mmCIF file of C-alpha atoms in Angstrom:
data_model
loop_
_atom_site.group_PDB
_atom_site.id
_atom_site.type_symbol
_atom_site.label_atom_id
_atom_site.label_comp_id
_atom_site.label_asym_id
_atom_site.label_seq_id
_atom_site.Cartn_x
_atom_site.Cartn_y
_atom_site.Cartn_z
ATOM 1 C CA PHE A 1 -24.162 60.825 36.825
ATOM 2 C CA PRO A 2 -25.054 61.254 40.478
ATOM 3 C CA THR A 3 -22.307 58.905 41.810
ATOM 4 C CA ILE A 4 -19.051 57.346 40.688
ATOM 5 C CA GLU A 5 -20.688 53.925 41.033
ATOM 6 C CA ALA A 6 -23.429 54.964 38.574
ATOM 7 C CA LEU A 7 -20.767 56.201 36.128
ATOM 8 C CA GLN A 8 -18.850 52.936 36.491
ATOM 9 C CA ARG A 9 -21.977 50.863 35.790
ATOM 10 C CA HIS A 10 -22.714 52.970 32.705
ATOM 11 C CA LEU A 11 -19.148 52.687 31.367
ATOM 12 C CA GLU A 12 -19.100 48.921 31.856
ATOM 13 C CA THR A 13 -22.552 48.118 30.437
ATOM 14 C CA GLU A 14 -22.650 50.667 27.595
ATOM 15 C CA HIS A 15 -18.989 50.915 26.582
ATOM 16 C CA GLY A 16 -17.303 47.752 27.899
ATOM 17 C CA ARG A 17 -14.714 49.822 29.763
ATOM 18 C CA GLN A 18 -13.890 50.368 33.395
ATOM 19 C CA PHE A 19 -11.716 52.408 35.698
ATOM 20 C CA CYS A 20 -8.860 50.785 37.557
ATOM 21 C CA PRO A 21 -10.135 50.807 41.167
ATOM 22 C CA THR A 22 -6.601 51.262 42.517
ATOM 23 C CA CYS A 23 -5.983 54.298 40.296
ATOM 24 C CA LEU A 24 -9.353 55.747 41.291
ATOM 25 C CA GLN A 25 -8.266 55.593 44.941
ATOM 26 C CA GLY A 26 -4.605 56.544 44.625
ATOM 27 C CA ARG A 27 -3.992 58.540 41.461
ATOM 28 C CA LYS A 28 -4.305 62.220 42.273
ATOM 29 C CA VAL A 29 -6.032 63.537 39.144
ATOM 30 C CA PHE A 30 -9.481 64.716 38.148
ATOM 31 C CA LEU A 31 -11.985 61.992 37.304
ATOM 32 C CA PHE A 32 -12.001 62.885 33.600
ATOM 33 C CA GLU A 33 -8.210 62.321 33.561
ATOM 34 C CA GLN A 34 -8.491 58.707 34.775
ATOM 35 C CA LEU A 35 -7.864 56.111 32.099
ATOM 36 C CA LEU A 36 -10.419 53.511 31.077
ATOM 37 C CA TYR A 37 -9.537 49.876 30.441
ATOM 38 C CA GLN A 38 -11.088 46.845 28.876
ATOM 39 C CA PRO A 39 -11.744 44.244 31.591
ATOM 40 C CA ASN A 40 -9.141 41.846 30.135
ATOM 41 C CA ASP A 41 -6.483 44.621 30.179
ATOM 42 C CA LEU A 42 -6.753 45.449 33.881
ATOM 43 C CA LYS A 43 -4.370 42.675 35.006
ATOM 44 C CA ARG A 44 -1.664 43.886 32.615
ATOM 45 C CA HIS A 45 -2.193 47.459 33.808
ATOM 46 C CA HIS A 46 -2.035 46.355 37.456
ATOM 47 C CA ASP A 47 1.082 44.211 37.094
ATOM 48 C CA ASP A 48 3.082 46.258 34.570
ATOM 49 C CA GLY A 49 1.697 49.786 34.830
ATOM 50 C CA ASP A 50 1.219 52.019 31.828
ATOM 51 C CA ARG A 51 4.219 53.143 29.809
ATOM 52 C CA ALA A 52 4.297 55.386 26.768
ATOM 53 C CA CYS A 53 4.762 52.332 24.536
ATOM 54 C CA THR A 54 1.598 50.794 26.013
ATOM 55 C CA VAL A 55 -0.856 53.703 26.209
ATOM 56 C CA GLY A 56 0.722 56.089 23.738
ATOM 57 C CA PRO A 57 2.928 59.152 24.209
ATOM 58 C CA SER A 58 0.046 61.578 24.786
ATOM 59 C CA LEU A 59 -1.487 59.701 27.757
ATOM 60 C CA PRO A 60 -0.075 59.766 31.296
ATOM 61 C CA GLN A 61 2.055 56.889 32.487
ATOM 62 C CA SER A 62 1.405 55.055 35.737
ATOM 63 C CA PRO A 63 3.568 52.669 37.807
ATOM 64 C CA PRO A 64 2.772 49.005 38.396
ATOM 65 C CA HIS A 65 0.523 48.755 41.442
ATOM 66 C CA ALA A 66 2.062 47.529 44.691
ATOM 67 C CA ARG A 67 0.262 44.856 46.688
ATOM 68 C CA CYS A 68 -0.008 44.196 50.409
ATOM 69 C CA ASN A 69 0.120 40.435 50.728
ATOM 70 C CA PHE A 70 -1.283 40.612 54.258
ATOM 71 C CA CYS A 71 -4.455 42.529 53.343
ATOM 72 C CA LYS A 72 -4.660 41.387 49.710
ATOM 73 C CA ARG A 73 -5.069 45.040 48.740
ATOM 74 C CA SER A 74 -3.431 47.014 45.960
ATOM 75 C CA PHE A 75 -1.933 50.475 46.212
ATOM 76 C CA TYR A 76 -1.203 52.977 43.493
ATOM 77 C CA SER A 77 2.538 53.149 44.197
ATOM 78 C CA GLU A 78 5.297 51.657 46.330
ATOM 79 C CA GLU A 79 5.189 54.820 48.489
ATOM 80 C CA ASP A 80 1.476 54.290 49.187
ATOM 81 C CA LEU A 81 2.138 50.655 50.089
ATOM 82 C CA LEU A 82 4.978 51.639 52.432
ATOM 83 C CA GLU A 83 2.734 54.173 54.185
ATOM 84 C CA HIS A 84 0.086 51.458 54.589
ATOM 85 C CA MET A 85 2.645 48.991 55.954
ATOM 86 C CA HIS A 86 3.820 51.462 58.594
ATOM 87 C CA THR A 87 0.281 52.281 59.732
ATOM 88 C CA LYS A 88 -1.438 48.873 59.545
ATOM 89 C CA HIS A 89 1.324 46.314 60.097
ATOM 90 C CA GLN A 90 4.317 45.839 62.396
ATOM 91 C CA LEU A 91 7.943 46.499 61.492
ATOM 92 C CA CYS A 92 10.725 44.643 63.294
ATOM 93 C CA GLY A 93 12.902 47.513 64.486
ATOM 94 C CA ILE A 94 15.687 45.146 65.541
ATOM 95 C CA CYS A 95 16.016 43.683 62.054
ATOM 96 C CA GLU A 96 15.809 47.202 60.602
ATOM 97 C CA ARG A 97 18.764 48.344 62.753
ATOM 98 C CA GLN A 98 20.708 45.242 61.718
ATOM 99 C CA GLY A 99 20.339 46.175 58.039
ATOM 100 C CA ARG A 100 17.458 43.878 57.096
ATOM 101 C CA LYS A 101 15.117 46.558 55.778
ATOM 102 C CA GLY A 102 11.364 46.222 55.464
ATOM 103 C CA GLU A 103 10.744 43.147 57.644
ATOM 104 C CA PHE A 104 7.044 43.642 58.323
ATOM 105 C CA TYR A 105 4.675 41.316 60.142
ATOM 106 C CA GLN A 106 0.916 41.202 59.789
ATOM 107 C CA ASP A 107 0.153 42.007 63.425
ATOM 108 C CA TYR A 108 1.552 41.884 66.958
ATOM 109 C CA GLY A 109 0.968 38.119 67.136
ATOM 110 C CA TYR A 110 3.255 37.418 64.187
ATOM 111 C CA LEU A 111 5.798 39.992 65.389
ATOM 112 C CA SER A 112 5.837 38.299 68.800
ATOM 113 C CA VAL A 113 6.504 34.904 67.182
ATOM 114 C CA HIS A 114 9.307 36.464 65.122
ATOM 115 C CA TYR A 115 10.850 37.954 68.279
ATOM 116 C CA GLU A 116 10.700 34.557 70.001
ATOM 117 C CA GLU A 117 12.369 32.813 67.049
ATOM 118 C CA GLU A 118 14.986 35.373 66.020
ATOM 119 C CA HIS A 119 15.771 37.684 68.952
ATOM 120 C CA TYR A 120 16.159 37.751 72.741
ATOM 121 C CA VAL A 121 12.802 38.295 74.460
ATOM 122 C CA CYS A 122 12.203 39.534 77.992
ATOM 123 C CA ARG A 123 10.026 36.954 79.746
ATOM 124 C CA HIS A 124 9.107 39.136 82.719
ATOM 125 C CA GLU A 125 5.357 39.584 83.199
ATOM 126 C CA ASN A 126 5.671 43.388 83.179
ATOM 127 C CA CYS A 127 7.013 43.204 79.637
ATOM 128 C CA ARG A 128 4.001 41.343 78.241
ATOM 129 C CA ARG A 129 1.371 43.066 76.166
ATOM 130 C CA GLU A 130 -1.666 40.858 76.576
ATOM 131 C CA ALA A 131 -0.592 37.491 75.127
ATOM 132 C CA TYR A 132 2.358 38.962 73.231
ATOM 133 C CA ARG A 133 6.003 39.330 74.170
ATOM 134 C CA LEU A 134 7.044 42.552 72.490
ATOM 135 C CA VAL A 135 10.117 43.583 74.467
ATOM 136 C CA ALA A 136 13.007 42.038 72.560
ATOM 137 C CA PHE A 137 16.687 42.709 72.027
ATOM 138 C CA ALA A 138 19.299 42.007 69.379
ATOM 139 C CA ASN A 139 21.634 40.169 71.733
ATOM 140 C CA GLU A 140 21.738 38.475 75.107
ATOM 141 C CA ASP A 141 23.803 41.227 76.735
ATOM 142 C CA ASP A 142 21.209 43.893 75.862
ATOM 143 C CA LEU A 143 18.477 41.672 77.298
ATOM 144 C CA TRP A 144 20.495 41.148 80.441
ATOM 145 C CA MET A 145 21.076 44.890 80.895
ATOM 146 C CA HIS A 146 17.338 45.479 80.427
ATOM 147 C CA GLU A 147 16.579 42.897 83.111
ATOM 148 C CA ILE A 148 19.017 44.588 85.478
ATOM 149 C CA LYS A 149 17.555 48.030 84.851
ATOM 150 C CA GLU A 150 13.861 47.138 84.758
ATOM 151 C CA HIS A 151 13.577 44.006 86.864
ATOM 152 C CA SER A 152 16.291 44.393 89.496
ATOM 153 C CA THR A 153 14.763 41.807 91.868
ATOM 154 C CA LYS A 154 16.038 39.104 89.532
ATOM 155 C CA LEU A 155 19.489 40.683 89.449
ATOM 156 C CA SER A 156 21.075 38.608 92.170
ATOM 157 C CA GLN A 157 19.753 35.334 90.697
ATOM 158 C CA LYS A 158 20.958 36.171 87.178
ATOM 159 C CA ALA A 159 24.300 37.536 88.331
ATOM 160 C CA SER A 160 25.049 34.498 90.464
ATOM 161 C CA LYS A 161 24.100 32.112 87.635
ATOM 162 C CA ARG A 162 26.373 33.942 85.230
ATOM 163 C CA GLY A 163 29.150 34.307 87.792
ATOM 164 C CA THR A 164 29.182 38.012 87.133
ATOM 165 C CA ARG A 165 29.799 40.731 89.655
ATOM 166 C CA LEU A 166 28.268 44.074 88.876
ATOM 167 C CA ALA A 167 29.838 47.284 89.979
ATOM 168 C CA MET A 168 27.472 50.168 89.528
ATOM 169 C CA GLY A 169 29.913 52.931 90.155
ATOM 170 C CA ALA A 170 31.774 55.619 88.310
ATOM 171 C CA THR A 171 30.435 56.666 84.990
ATOM 172 C CA SER A 172 33.332 58.725 83.718
ATOM 173 C CA TYR A 173 37.112 58.702 83.581
ATOM 174 C CA ARG A 174 37.223 61.662 85.962
ATOM 175 C CA GLU A 175 35.200 59.755 88.564
ATOM 176 C CA VAL A 176 37.420 56.687 88.200
ATOM 177 C CA GLN A 177 40.506 58.843 88.786
ATOM 178 C CA ALA A 178 38.897 60.573 91.785
ATOM 179 C CA GLU A 179 38.029 57.211 93.348
ATOM 180 C CA ALA A 180 41.598 55.969 92.796
ATOM 181 C CA ARG A 181 43.054 59.098 94.474
ATOM 182 C CA GLU A 182 40.650 58.686 97.394
ATOM 183 C CA ALA A 183 41.660 55.029 97.779
ATOM 184 C CA ARG A 184 45.377 55.981 97.790
ATOM 185 C CA ARG A 185 44.774 58.626 100.476
ATOM 186 C CA ASN A 186 42.869 56.147 102.623
ATOM 187 C CA THR A 187 45.687 53.621 102.231
ATOM 188 C CA GLN A 188 48.319 56.217 103.206
ATOM 189 C CA ARG A 189 46.330 57.249 106.328
ATOM 190 C CA THR A 190 46.050 53.694 107.592
ATOM 191 C CA GLN A 191 49.805 53.024 107.283
#
């Protein structure tokens, strides 16, 4: 047969059998090793896979096929689906870090809505990506620190509203001690 499509037509019209399209795409075997199914058996194969008790001990087993509910597409295995999810859809990294694994969203629009509903989103224009707000944080303090670092012009407004005084100073214990010694020396000189 010149093409796989021609072979598939022949198998279906002459023999009443067909390949599983998902296996044809994802199962890494030669074409002659692919299993053939009756049309009414494909759903069982797709949902349950093939076990030795189903296809016999001499034929290869296959897992139930995983489905992407966003694309309405099937994949040979859970690993193939996960690869697809990471390349075609959006994972919420905040939820992932908080222990809620595998929270995927169809696209940036849905991820943006999720961020708005569940997390703390930066509303600054520089943090927009077209119509989407995709700079989000797990808590209000992280958002506030981001605003200080990235959007410092709003710092005085935010700090005064919160009644917070920021001291951007020493970053280590050694520096704190050095500043304290310097302050004591200055106090002793003025006395």
